[in-house]
């Protein structure tokens, strides 16, 4: 079902009620189709009232007879193109959803990168503290390609599995650094699980 109307800003518009965001009782913006350039646009639900948007029949009634006849013919021609418009709405909506999904995935990837960078910084800080407690100099760390090794290695200091996905190893002993306690192979070697 469609709602046909007229907007001073957009001209003839259609609100396709089969679109989930346009159904009654749903909150959020409405997706309109602007006939003059075959594009969709979002409008606040609260703005969907006269004078911004006028139901087509009411708009025609408010015109002078000659203008009303001309506008009615224009509306009839547009309504006959509904199948074409419906396909265009679907195509534009599909493209918008695809762009939104790409943006969501990119935001998720960036968030994961930020979290990994923070985990690396936390691991490096714990490693400095570990070496300081042992009275050993901090020789830095090397970043190595994160691995998802099937062979789990337990930290000799705290007993937790070393997270190799963080990709931080001690520059002195070249062993992976434990993200839980900051221990490396300096002073003791990790043992296989």
PDB file of C-alpha atoms in Angstrom:
ATOM      1  CA  UNK A   1       0.000   0.000   0.000  1.00  0.00           C
ATOM      2  CA  UNK A   2       1.271   3.453  -0.856  1.00  0.00           C
ATOM      3  CA  UNK A   3       0.531   6.909   0.459  1.00  0.00           C
ATOM      4  CA  UNK A   4       0.735   9.483  -2.313  1.00  0.00           C
ATOM      5  CA  UNK A   5       1.184  13.097  -1.395  1.00  0.00           C
ATOM      6  CA  UNK A   6       2.590  16.452  -2.320  1.00  0.00           C
ATOM      7  CA  UNK A   7       5.361  18.404  -0.640  1.00  0.00           C
ATOM      8  CA  UNK A   8       6.258  22.024  -1.365  1.00  0.00           C
ATOM      9  CA  UNK A   9       9.907  21.057  -1.049  1.00  0.00           C
ATOM     10  CA  UNK A  10       9.900  17.692  -2.850  1.00  0.00           C
ATOM     11  CA  UNK A  11       6.886  17.772  -5.178  1.00  0.00           C
ATOM     12  CA  UNK A  12       5.030  14.472  -5.604  1.00  0.00           C
ATOM     13  CA  UNK A  13       6.139  11.866  -3.065  1.00  0.00           C
ATOM     14  CA  UNK A  14       5.236   8.292  -2.210  1.00  0.00           C
ATOM     15  CA  UNK A  15       5.434   6.576   1.152  1.00  0.00           C
ATOM     16  CA  UNK A  16       5.615   2.825   0.583  1.00  0.00           C
ATOM     17  CA  UNK A  17       3.936   1.263   3.621  1.00  0.00           C
ATOM     18  CA  UNK A  18       5.380  -2.181   2.822  1.00  0.00           C
ATOM     19  CA  UNK A  19       8.813  -0.933   3.936  1.00  0.00           C
ATOM     20  CA  UNK A  20       9.287  -1.892   7.578  1.00  0.00           C
ATOM     21  CA  UNK A  21      10.427   1.583   8.700  1.00  0.00           C
ATOM     22  CA  UNK A  22       7.275   3.117   7.154  1.00  0.00           C
ATOM     23  CA  UNK A  23       4.755   0.892   8.929  1.00  0.00           C
ATOM     24  CA  UNK A  24       2.375   2.421  11.478  1.00  0.00           C
ATOM     25  CA  UNK A  25       3.591   2.237  15.060  1.00  0.00           C
ATOM     26  CA  UNK A  26       7.270   2.021  14.119  1.00  0.00           C
ATOM     27  CA  UNK A  27       9.495   4.759  15.513  1.00  0.00           C
ATOM     28  CA  UNK A  28      12.176   6.471  13.495  1.00  0.00           C
ATOM     29  CA  UNK A  29      12.471   8.252  10.189  1.00  0.00           C
ATOM     30  CA  UNK A  30      10.235   7.613   7.198  1.00  0.00           C
ATOM     31  CA  UNK A  31      11.635   6.647   3.803  1.00  0.00           C
ATOM     32  CA  UNK A  32       9.942   8.665   1.048  1.00  0.00           C
ATOM     33  CA  UNK A  33      10.314   8.346  -2.711  1.00  0.00           C
ATOM     34  CA  UNK A  34      10.562  11.635  -4.607  1.00  0.00           C
ATOM     35  CA  UNK A  35       8.979  11.187  -8.041  1.00  0.00           C
ATOM     36  CA  UNK A  36      10.639  14.077  -9.877  1.00  0.00           C
ATOM     37  CA  UNK A  37      14.141  12.578  -9.650  1.00  0.00           C
ATOM     38  CA  UNK A  38      13.379   8.967  -8.613  1.00  0.00           C
ATOM     39  CA  UNK A  39      15.310   9.169  -5.349  1.00  0.00           C
ATOM     40  CA  UNK A  40      14.572   8.147  -1.812  1.00  0.00           C
ATOM     41  CA  UNK A  41      15.040  10.421   1.183  1.00  0.00           C
ATOM     42  CA  UNK A  42      14.493  10.206   4.913  1.00  0.00           C
ATOM     43  CA  UNK A  43      12.152  12.529   6.790  1.00  0.00           C
ATOM     44  CA  UNK A  44      11.321  12.789  10.467  1.00  0.00           C
ATOM     45  CA  UNK A  45       8.078  11.005  11.239  1.00  0.00           C
ATOM     46  CA  UNK A  46       6.823  14.107  13.069  1.00  0.00           C
ATOM     47  CA  UNK A  47       7.244  16.197   9.898  1.00  0.00           C
ATOM     48  CA  UNK A  48       4.790  14.019   7.958  1.00  0.00           C
ATOM     49  CA  UNK A  49       1.848  16.380   8.228  1.00  0.00           C
ATOM     50  CA  UNK A  50       0.412  19.414   6.479  1.00  0.00           C
ATOM     51  CA  UNK A  51       1.654  21.802   5.306  1.00  0.00           C
ATOM     52  CA  UNK A  52       4.976  19.966   4.764  1.00  0.00           C
ATOM     53  CA  UNK A  53       3.225  16.912   3.269  1.00  0.00           C
ATOM     54  CA  UNK A  54      -0.353  16.909   1.989  1.00  0.00           C
ATOM     55  CA  UNK A  55      -2.339  13.808   1.061  1.00  0.00           C
ATOM     56  CA  UNK A  56      -2.748  13.780  -2.759  1.00  0.00           C
ATOM     57  CA  UNK A  57      -6.567  14.097  -2.811  1.00  0.00           C
ATOM     58  CA  UNK A  58      -6.498  16.941  -0.297  1.00  0.00           C
ATOM     59  CA  UNK A  59      -3.801  18.686  -2.312  1.00  0.00           C
ATOM     60  CA  UNK A  60      -5.840  18.407  -5.521  1.00  0.00           C
ATOM     61  CA  UNK A  61      -8.968  19.749  -3.741  1.00  0.00           C
ATOM     62  CA  UNK A  62      -7.042  22.814  -2.620  1.00  0.00           C
ATOM     63  CA  UNK A  63      -6.072  23.821  -6.162  1.00  0.00           C
ATOM     64  CA  UNK A  64      -8.014  25.918  -8.659  1.00  0.00           C
ATOM     65  CA  UNK A  65     -10.031  23.710 -11.095  1.00  0.00           C
ATOM     66  CA  UNK A  66      -7.626  24.102 -14.035  1.00  0.00           C
ATOM     67  CA  UNK A  67      -4.536  23.494 -11.854  1.00  0.00           C
ATOM     68  CA  UNK A  68      -6.293  20.589 -10.158  1.00  0.00           C
ATOM     69  CA  UNK A  69      -7.024  18.873 -13.473  1.00  0.00           C
ATOM     70  CA  UNK A  70      -3.421  19.290 -14.612  1.00  0.00           C
ATOM     71  CA  UNK A  71      -2.039  18.040 -11.266  1.00  0.00           C
ATOM     72  CA  UNK A  72      -4.485  15.084 -11.275  1.00  0.00           C
ATOM     73  CA  UNK A  73      -3.258  14.047 -14.727  1.00  0.00           C
ATOM     74  CA  UNK A  74       0.342  14.327 -13.535  1.00  0.00           C
ATOM     75  CA  UNK A  75      -0.448  12.227 -10.453  1.00  0.00           C
ATOM     76  CA  UNK A  76      -2.241   9.595 -12.541  1.00  0.00           C
ATOM     77  CA  UNK A  77       0.792   9.290 -14.829  1.00  0.00           C
ATOM     78  CA  UNK A  78       3.076   8.892 -11.803  1.00  0.00           C
ATOM     79  CA  UNK A  79       0.801   6.297 -10.197  1.00  0.00           C
ATOM     80  CA  UNK A  80       0.899   4.263 -13.420  1.00  0.00           C
ATOM     81  CA  UNK A  81       4.692   4.123 -12.983  1.00  0.00           C
ATOM     82  CA  UNK A  82       4.442   2.618  -9.500  1.00  0.00           C
ATOM     83  CA  UNK A  83       5.958  -0.792 -10.455  1.00  0.00           C
ATOM     84  CA  UNK A  84       9.011   1.037 -11.837  1.00  0.00           C
ATOM     85  CA  UNK A  85       9.228   3.248  -8.748  1.00  0.00           C
ATOM     86  CA  UNK A  86       8.842   0.252  -6.445  1.00  0.00           C
ATOM     87  CA  UNK A  87      11.825  -1.464  -8.087  1.00  0.00           C
ATOM     88  CA  UNK A  88      13.886   1.720  -7.765  1.00  0.00           C
ATOM     89  CA  UNK A  89      12.989   2.073  -4.081  1.00  0.00           C
ATOM     90  CA  UNK A  90      14.078  -1.522  -3.505  1.00  0.00           C
ATOM     91  CA  UNK A  91      17.351  -0.980  -5.355  1.00  0.00           C
ATOM     92  CA  UNK A  92      18.166   2.202  -3.438  1.00  0.00           C
ATOM     93  CA  UNK A  93      17.202   0.628  -0.141  1.00  0.00           C
ATOM     94  CA  UNK A  94      19.398  -2.400  -0.880  1.00  0.00           C
ATOM     95  CA  UNK A  95      22.354  -0.126  -1.726  1.00  0.00           C
ATOM     96  CA  UNK A  96      21.838   1.882   1.468  1.00  0.00           C
ATOM     97  CA  UNK A  97      21.733  -1.313   3.545  1.00  0.00           C
ATOM     98  CA  UNK A  98      24.907  -2.588   1.852  1.00  0.00           C
ATOM     99  CA  UNK A  99      26.706   0.732   2.574  1.00  0.00           C
ATOM    100  CA  UNK A 100      25.529   0.585   6.188  1.00  0.00           C
ATOM    101  CA  UNK A 101      26.835  -2.981   6.542  1.00  0.00           C
ATOM    102  CA  UNK A 102      30.229  -2.019   5.090  1.00  0.00           C
ATOM    103  CA  UNK A 103      30.387   0.946   7.498  1.00  0.00           C
ATOM    104  CA  UNK A 104      29.408  -1.306  10.426  1.00  0.00           C
ATOM    105  CA  UNK A 105      32.086  -3.862   9.548  1.00  0.00           C
ATOM    106  CA  UNK A 106      34.714  -1.127   9.147  1.00  0.00           C
ATOM    107  CA  UNK A 107      33.777   0.385  12.518  1.00  0.00           C
ATOM    108  CA  UNK A 108      33.982  -3.071  14.088  1.00  0.00           C
ATOM    109  CA  UNK A 109      37.415  -3.668  12.511  1.00  0.00           C
ATOM    110  CA  UNK A 110      38.692  -0.303  13.772  1.00  0.00           C
ATOM    111  CA  UNK A 111      37.345  -1.023  17.259  1.00  0.00           C
ATOM    112  CA  UNK A 112      39.133  -4.385  17.272  1.00  0.00           C
ATOM    113  CA  UNK A 113      42.355  -2.669  16.187  1.00  0.00           C
ATOM    114  CA  UNK A 114      41.995  -0.115  19.002  1.00  0.00           C
ATOM    115  CA  UNK A 115      41.357  -2.872  21.531  1.00  0.00           C
ATOM    116  CA  UNK A 116      44.357  -4.875  20.307  1.00  0.00           C
ATOM    117  CA  UNK A 117      46.575  -1.767  20.452  1.00  0.00           C
ATOM    118  CA  UNK A 118      45.408  -1.133  24.021  1.00  0.00           C
ATOM    119  CA  UNK A 119      46.066  -4.772  24.975  1.00  0.00           C
ATOM    120  CA  UNK A 120      49.566  -4.461  23.510  1.00  0.00           C
ATOM    121  CA  UNK A 121      50.245  -1.295  25.512  1.00  0.00           C
ATOM    122  CA  UNK A 122      48.930  -2.950  28.689  1.00  0.00           C
ATOM    123  CA  UNK A 123      51.107  -6.020  28.014  1.00  0.00           C
ATOM    124  CA  UNK A 124      54.203  -3.853  27.488  1.00  0.00           C
ATOM    125  CA  UNK A 125      53.517  -1.965  30.747  1.00  0.00           C
ATOM    126  CA  UNK A 126      53.135  -5.274  32.617  1.00  0.00           C
ATOM    127  CA  UNK A 127      56.355  -6.544  31.010  1.00  0.00           C
ATOM    128  CA  UNK A 128      58.274  -3.487  32.248  1.00  0.00           C
ATOM    129  CA  UNK A 129      56.908  -4.115  35.753  1.00  0.00           C
ATOM    130  CA  UNK A 130      57.827  -7.813  35.586  1.00  0.00           C
ATOM    131  CA  UNK A 131      61.420  -7.071  34.618  1.00  0.00           C
ATOM    132  CA  UNK A 132      61.661  -4.322  37.230  1.00  0.00           C
ATOM    133  CA  UNK A 133      60.540  -6.767  39.958  1.00  0.00           C
ATOM    134  CA  UNK A 134      63.269  -9.187  38.817  1.00  0.00           C
ATOM    135  CA  UNK A 135      65.825  -6.376  38.828  1.00  0.00           C
ATOM    136  CA  UNK A 136      66.461  -6.838  35.112  1.00  0.00           C
ATOM    137  CA  UNK A 137      66.842  -4.002  32.615  1.00  0.00           C
ATOM    138  CA  UNK A 138      64.043  -3.409  30.151  1.00  0.00           C
ATOM    139  CA  UNK A 139      65.435  -4.148  26.681  1.00  0.00           C
ATOM    140  CA  UNK A 140      62.251  -3.344  24.787  1.00  0.00           C
ATOM    141  CA  UNK A 141      59.832  -5.512  22.933  1.00  0.00           C
ATOM    142  CA  UNK A 142      59.450  -6.642  19.370  1.00  0.00           C
ATOM    143  CA  UNK A 143      56.137  -6.899  17.640  1.00  0.00           C
ATOM    144  CA  UNK A 144      55.753 -10.141  15.769  1.00  0.00           C
ATOM    145  CA  UNK A 145      52.972 -11.299  13.528  1.00  0.00           C
ATOM    146  CA  UNK A 146      50.121 -12.476  15.728  1.00  0.00           C
ATOM    147  CA  UNK A 147      49.751 -16.240  15.637  1.00  0.00           C
ATOM    148  CA  UNK A 148      46.978 -18.574  16.526  1.00  0.00           C
ATOM    149  CA  UNK A 149      49.284 -21.453  17.346  1.00  0.00           C
ATOM    150  CA  UNK A 150      47.587 -24.743  18.125  1.00  0.00           C
ATOM    151  CA  UNK A 151      50.253 -25.428  20.716  1.00  0.00           C
ATOM    152  CA  UNK A 152      49.199 -23.605  23.845  1.00  0.00           C
ATOM    153  CA  UNK A 153      52.035 -22.244  25.936  1.00  0.00           C
ATOM    154  CA  UNK A 154      51.502 -21.542  29.608  1.00  0.00           C
ATOM    155  CA  UNK A 155      53.223 -18.725  31.391  1.00  0.00           C
ATOM    156  CA  UNK A 156      55.791 -20.040  33.868  1.00  0.00           C
ATOM    157  CA  UNK A 157      55.078 -17.099  36.191  1.00  0.00           C
ATOM    158  CA  UNK A 158      51.256 -17.082  36.424  1.00  0.00           C
ATOM    159  CA  UNK A 159      50.225 -20.339  34.722  1.00  0.00           C
ATOM    160  CA  UNK A 160      47.812 -18.694  32.283  1.00  0.00           C
ATOM    161  CA  UNK A 161      47.878 -19.418  28.563  1.00  0.00           C
ATOM    162  CA  UNK A 162      49.967 -16.873  26.685  1.00  0.00           C
ATOM    163  CA  UNK A 163      47.857 -15.006  24.141  1.00  0.00           C
ATOM    164  CA  UNK A 164      49.991 -15.101  21.000  1.00  0.00           C
ATOM    165  CA  UNK A 165      47.418 -13.051  19.083  1.00  0.00           C
ATOM    166  CA  UNK A 166      48.776  -9.934  20.815  1.00  0.00           C
ATOM    167  CA  UNK A 167      52.089 -10.417  19.018  1.00  0.00           C
ATOM    168  CA  UNK A 168      54.482  -8.962  21.624  1.00  0.00           C
ATOM    169  CA  UNK A 169      57.761 -10.670  22.485  1.00  0.00           C
ATOM    170  CA  UNK A 170      60.642  -9.681  24.718  1.00  0.00           C
ATOM    171  CA  UNK A 171      63.516  -8.197  22.690  1.00  0.00           C
ATOM    172  CA  UNK A 172      66.044  -9.701  25.140  1.00  0.00           C
ATOM    173  CA  UNK A 173      64.953 -13.347  25.293  1.00  0.00           C
ATOM    174  CA  UNK A 174      62.721 -13.359  22.178  1.00  0.00           C
ATOM    175  CA  UNK A 175      59.970 -15.214  24.037  1.00  0.00           C
ATOM    176  CA  UNK A 176      56.314 -14.131  23.899  1.00  0.00           C
ATOM    177  CA  UNK A 177      55.198 -11.805  26.673  1.00  0.00           C
ATOM    178  CA  UNK A 178      52.301 -12.911  28.870  1.00  0.00           C
ATOM    179  CA  UNK A 179      49.398 -10.461  28.600  1.00  0.00           C
ATOM    180  CA  UNK A 180      48.197 -11.439  32.081  1.00  0.00           C
ATOM    181  CA  UNK A 181      51.335 -10.761  34.115  1.00  0.00           C
ATOM    182  CA  UNK A 182      53.977  -9.408  31.690  1.00  0.00           C
ATOM    183  CA  UNK A 183      56.364 -12.315  32.163  1.00  0.00           C
ATOM    184  CA  UNK A 184      58.660 -13.519  29.401  1.00  0.00           C
ATOM    185  CA  UNK A 185      61.475 -16.056  29.230  1.00  0.00           C
ATOM    186  CA  UNK A 186      63.872 -13.857  31.217  1.00  0.00           C
ATOM    187  CA  UNK A 187      64.452 -15.765  34.422  1.00  0.00           C
ATOM    188  CA  UNK A 188      62.439 -18.813  33.314  1.00  0.00           C
ATOM    189  CA  UNK A 189      61.116 -20.335  30.104  1.00  0.00           C
ATOM    190  CA  UNK A 190      57.376 -20.887  29.356  1.00  0.00           C
ATOM    191  CA  UNK A 191      56.420 -24.534  29.558  1.00  0.00           C
ATOM    192  CA  UNK A 192      54.207 -26.381  27.025  1.00  0.00           C
ATOM    193  CA  UNK A 193      50.652 -26.846  28.286  1.00  0.00           C
TER     194      UNK A 193
END
